[in-house]
């Protein structure tokens, strides 16, 4: 990447339901601004990236899905494990034809089923190849963003190639494994964790940071997704948190708005205000807990309506500000 952005491999993980695929897509757009070229990699075969960019299902081929400010672009790749294995056999053993024969026999699918770690080895190997790929002496991609498995599996996913390296003493497998881990454990990689301000996602984020740190994998930012703002003024919010708002308190405001004098309506609104304030207070307490994790922190807002390309660019703008602040720091 350009000298301003030393991290070139951005691995995005998060508990299921936190919106990690959306965040990965927005991060790719943010990194592609000002003329950069970024590859967005999908690992889990769900075609979530194609849905976000409103494009046809992605093949095992790097395709442009968006153009950004300054002529930058985001290309996307959905990794197909069988194709990745054939590519691996051709690159390191010149055995692509034999690999195709194995696929026809069903041996490739059998191998990845009985050895699920093989899938992770192939995927991380493809990521490393994209990060380090050069053409005419120049890097093909300024950055690679990986929509990775969830936090519960992220350390094993990234570390499985290192485990394989320990099992082999020499040869192409040893060389390739060491090369992958050299990239994943280097300062050019960062594992970003997406969370919501809810108990379970925050706890999984804390656990994942501890596991990644123990495995010597570089932890990047914590990104709080779908963060909401309070709709009450500060003073009213404090009263509502304590449950000190009643229908009688709201009646003058309802009358000023031209609404009928309905005590039941006023009481219902007071109850809703209290519930909103108490939810906000609980989220704010979790925000404080996230801050204690000691990682750079970014917040993305909860946007109304369905997620579309316009929403992705809005989130990308927020992440651009975060990236600029990180570089300045």
PDB file of N, CA, C and O in Angstrom, residues 259-284:
ATOM      1  N   UNK A 259     -51.613  17.487  20.005  1.00  0.00           N
ATOM      2  CA  UNK A 259     -52.152  16.143  20.177  1.00  0.00           C
ATOM      3  C   UNK A 259     -53.243  16.149  21.247  1.00  0.00           C
ATOM      4  O   UNK A 259     -53.232  16.996  22.155  1.00  0.00           O
ATOM      5  N   UNK A 260     -54.191  15.224  21.173  1.00  0.00           N
ATOM      6  CA  UNK A 260     -55.290  15.194  22.144  1.00  0.00           C
ATOM      7  C   UNK A 260     -54.797  14.889  23.554  1.00  0.00           C
ATOM      8  O   UNK A 260     -53.762  14.232  23.740  1.00  0.00           O
ATOM      9  N   UNK A 261     -55.534  15.360  24.526  1.00  0.00           N
ATOM     10  CA  UNK A 261     -55.208  15.098  25.930  1.00  0.00           C
ATOM     11  C   UNK A 261     -55.605  13.661  26.260  1.00  0.00           C
ATOM     12  O   UNK A 261     -56.771  13.370  26.534  1.00  0.00           O
ATOM     13  N   UNK A 262     -54.610  12.771  26.193  1.00  0.00           N
ATOM     14  CA  UNK A 262     -54.859  11.340  26.390  1.00  0.00           C
ATOM     15  C   UNK A 262     -53.848  10.818  27.404  1.00  0.00           C
ATOM     16  O   UNK A 262     -52.700  10.530  27.060  1.00  0.00           O
ATOM     17  N   UNK A 263     -54.254  10.678  28.668  1.00  0.00           N
ATOM     18  CA  UNK A 263     -53.320  10.218  29.697  1.00  0.00           C
ATOM     19  C   UNK A 263     -52.683   8.865  29.377  1.00  0.00           C
ATOM     20  O   UNK A 263     -51.503   8.637  29.678  1.00  0.00           O
ATOM     21  N   UNK A 264     -53.449   7.961  28.752  1.00  0.00           N
ATOM     22  CA  UNK A 264     -52.908   6.638  28.420  1.00  0.00           C
ATOM     23  C   UNK A 264     -51.770   6.766  27.410  1.00  0.00           C
ATOM     24  O   UNK A 264     -50.735   6.086  27.513  1.00  0.00           O
ATOM     25  N   UNK A 265     -51.946   7.643  26.404  1.00  0.00           N
ATOM     26  CA  UNK A 265     -50.909   7.856  25.414  1.00  0.00           C
ATOM     27  C   UNK A 265     -49.656   8.449  26.073  1.00  0.00           C
ATOM     28  O   UNK A 265     -48.527   8.026  25.784  1.00  0.00           O
ATOM     29  N   UNK A 266     -49.863   9.411  26.960  1.00  0.00           N
ATOM     30  CA  UNK A 266     -48.725  10.044  27.647  1.00  0.00           C
ATOM     31  C   UNK A 266     -47.965   9.026  28.485  1.00  0.00           C
ATOM     32  O   UNK A 266     -46.721   9.016  28.487  1.00  0.00           O
ATOM     33  N   UNK A 267     -48.672   8.163  29.192  1.00  0.00           N
ATOM     34  CA  UNK A 267     -48.009   7.152  30.013  1.00  0.00           C
ATOM     35  C   UNK A 267     -47.238   6.146  29.142  1.00  0.00           C
ATOM     36  O   UNK A 267     -46.125   5.725  29.488  1.00  0.00           O
ATOM     37  N   UNK A 268     -47.830   5.772  28.002  1.00  0.00           N
ATOM     38  CA  UNK A 268     -47.155   4.828  27.104  1.00  0.00           C
ATOM     39  C   UNK A 268     -45.867   5.433  26.561  1.00  0.00           C
ATOM     40  O   UNK A 268     -44.831   4.758  26.475  1.00  0.00           O
ATOM     41  N   UNK A 269     -45.922   6.721  26.203  1.00  0.00           N
ATOM     42  CA  UNK A 269     -44.721   7.383  25.703  1.00  0.00           C
ATOM     43  C   UNK A 269     -43.664   7.516  26.795  1.00  0.00           C
ATOM     44  O   UNK A 269     -42.463   7.392  26.528  1.00  0.00           O
ATOM     45  N   UNK A 270     -44.100   7.762  28.024  1.00  0.00           N
ATOM     46  CA  UNK A 270     -43.150   7.857  29.134  1.00  0.00           C
ATOM     47  C   UNK A 270     -42.453   6.517  29.358  1.00  0.00           C
ATOM     48  O   UNK A 270     -41.232   6.458  29.577  1.00  0.00           O
ATOM     49  N   UNK A 271     -43.225   5.431  29.281  1.00  0.00           N
ATOM     50  CA  UNK A 271     -42.635   4.095  29.423  1.00  0.00           C
ATOM     51  C   UNK A 271     -41.618   3.820  28.324  1.00  0.00           C
ATOM     52  O   UNK A 271     -40.516   3.295  28.576  1.00  0.00           O
ATOM     53  N   UNK A 272     -41.956   4.212  27.094  1.00  0.00           N
ATOM     54  CA  UNK A 272     -41.035   4.009  25.972  1.00  0.00           C
ATOM     55  C   UNK A 272     -39.765   4.834  26.153  1.00  0.00           C
ATOM     56  O   UNK A 272     -38.654   4.369  25.859  1.00  0.00           O
ATOM     57  N   UNK A 273     -39.911   6.055  26.651  1.00  0.00           N
ATOM     58  CA  UNK A 273     -38.748   6.911  26.882  1.00  0.00           C
ATOM     59  C   UNK A 273     -37.814   6.297  27.933  1.00  0.00           C
ATOM     60  O   UNK A 273     -36.583   6.315  27.787  1.00  0.00           O
ATOM     61  N   UNK A 274     -38.400   5.739  28.991  1.00  0.00           N
ATOM     62  CA  UNK A 274     -37.596   5.113  30.042  1.00  0.00           C
ATOM     63  C   UNK A 274     -36.850   3.897  29.494  1.00  0.00           C
ATOM     64  O   UNK A 274     -35.649   3.711  29.754  1.00  0.00           O
ATOM     65  N   UNK A 275     -37.559   3.073  28.712  1.00  0.00           N
ATOM     66  CA  UNK A 275     -36.920   1.880  28.146  1.00  0.00           C
ATOM     67  C   UNK A 275     -35.780   2.274  27.208  1.00  0.00           C
ATOM     68  O   UNK A 275     -34.705   1.658  27.219  1.00  0.00           O
ATOM     69  N   UNK A 276     -36.001   3.287  26.374  1.00  0.00           N
ATOM     70  CA  UNK A 276     -34.950   3.761  25.466  1.00  0.00           C
ATOM     71  C   UNK A 276     -33.736   4.245  26.249  1.00  0.00           C
ATOM     72  O   UNK A 276     -32.590   3.897  25.929  1.00  0.00           O
ATOM     73  N   UNK A 277     -33.978   5.037  27.286  1.00  0.00           N
ATOM     74  CA  UNK A 277     -32.870   5.597  28.064  1.00  0.00           C
ATOM     75  C   UNK A 277     -32.086   4.505  28.775  1.00  0.00           C
ATOM     76  O   UNK A 277     -30.844   4.550  28.841  1.00  0.00           O
ATOM     77  N   UNK A 278     -32.781   3.508  29.294  1.00  0.00           N
ATOM     78  CA  UNK A 278     -32.092   2.440  30.000  1.00  0.00           C
ATOM     79  C   UNK A 278     -31.300   1.549  29.041  1.00  0.00           C
ATOM     80  O   UNK A 278     -30.214   1.070  29.382  1.00  0.00           O
ATOM     81  N   UNK A 279     -31.828   1.345  27.825  1.00  0.00           N
ATOM     82  CA  UNK A 279     -31.059   0.610  26.805  1.00  0.00           C
ATOM     83  C   UNK A 279     -29.799   1.393  26.449  1.00  0.00           C
ATOM     84  O   UNK A 279     -28.720   0.820  26.295  1.00  0.00           O
ATOM     85  N   UNK A 280     -29.950   2.711  26.301  1.00  0.00           N
ATOM     86  CA  UNK A 280     -28.795   3.540  25.969  1.00  0.00           C
ATOM     87  C   UNK A 280     -27.746   3.484  27.084  1.00  0.00           C
ATOM     88  O   UNK A 280     -26.546   3.391  26.812  1.00  0.00           O
ATOM     89  N   UNK A 281     -28.198   3.524  28.320  1.00  0.00           N
ATOM     90  CA  UNK A 281     -27.260   3.479  29.451  1.00  0.00           C
ATOM     91  C   UNK A 281     -26.494   2.150  29.464  1.00  0.00           C
ATOM     92  O   UNK A 281     -25.290   2.113  29.727  1.00  0.00           O
ATOM     93  N   UNK A 282     -27.213   1.055  29.162  1.00  0.00           N
ATOM     94  CA  UNK A 282     -26.555  -0.254  29.122  1.00  0.00           C
ATOM     95  C   UNK A 282     -25.524  -0.300  27.999  1.00  0.00           C
ATOM     96  O   UNK A 282     -24.415  -0.828  28.171  1.00  0.00           O
ATOM     97  N   UNK A 283     -25.867   0.265  26.835  1.00  0.00           N
ATOM     98  CA  UNK A 283     -24.923   0.314  25.732  1.00  0.00           C
ATOM     99  C   UNK A 283     -23.716   1.178  26.074  1.00  0.00           C
ATOM    100  O   UNK A 283     -22.581   0.834  25.727  1.00  0.00           O
ATOM    101  N   UNK A 284     -23.959   2.281  26.754  1.00  0.00           N
ATOM    102  CA  UNK A 284     -22.856   3.173  27.100  1.00  0.00           C
ATOM    103  C   UNK A 284     -21.887   2.482  28.065  1.00  0.00           C
ATOM    104  O   UNK A 284     -20.669   2.686  27.994  1.00  0.00           O
TER     105      UNK A 284
END
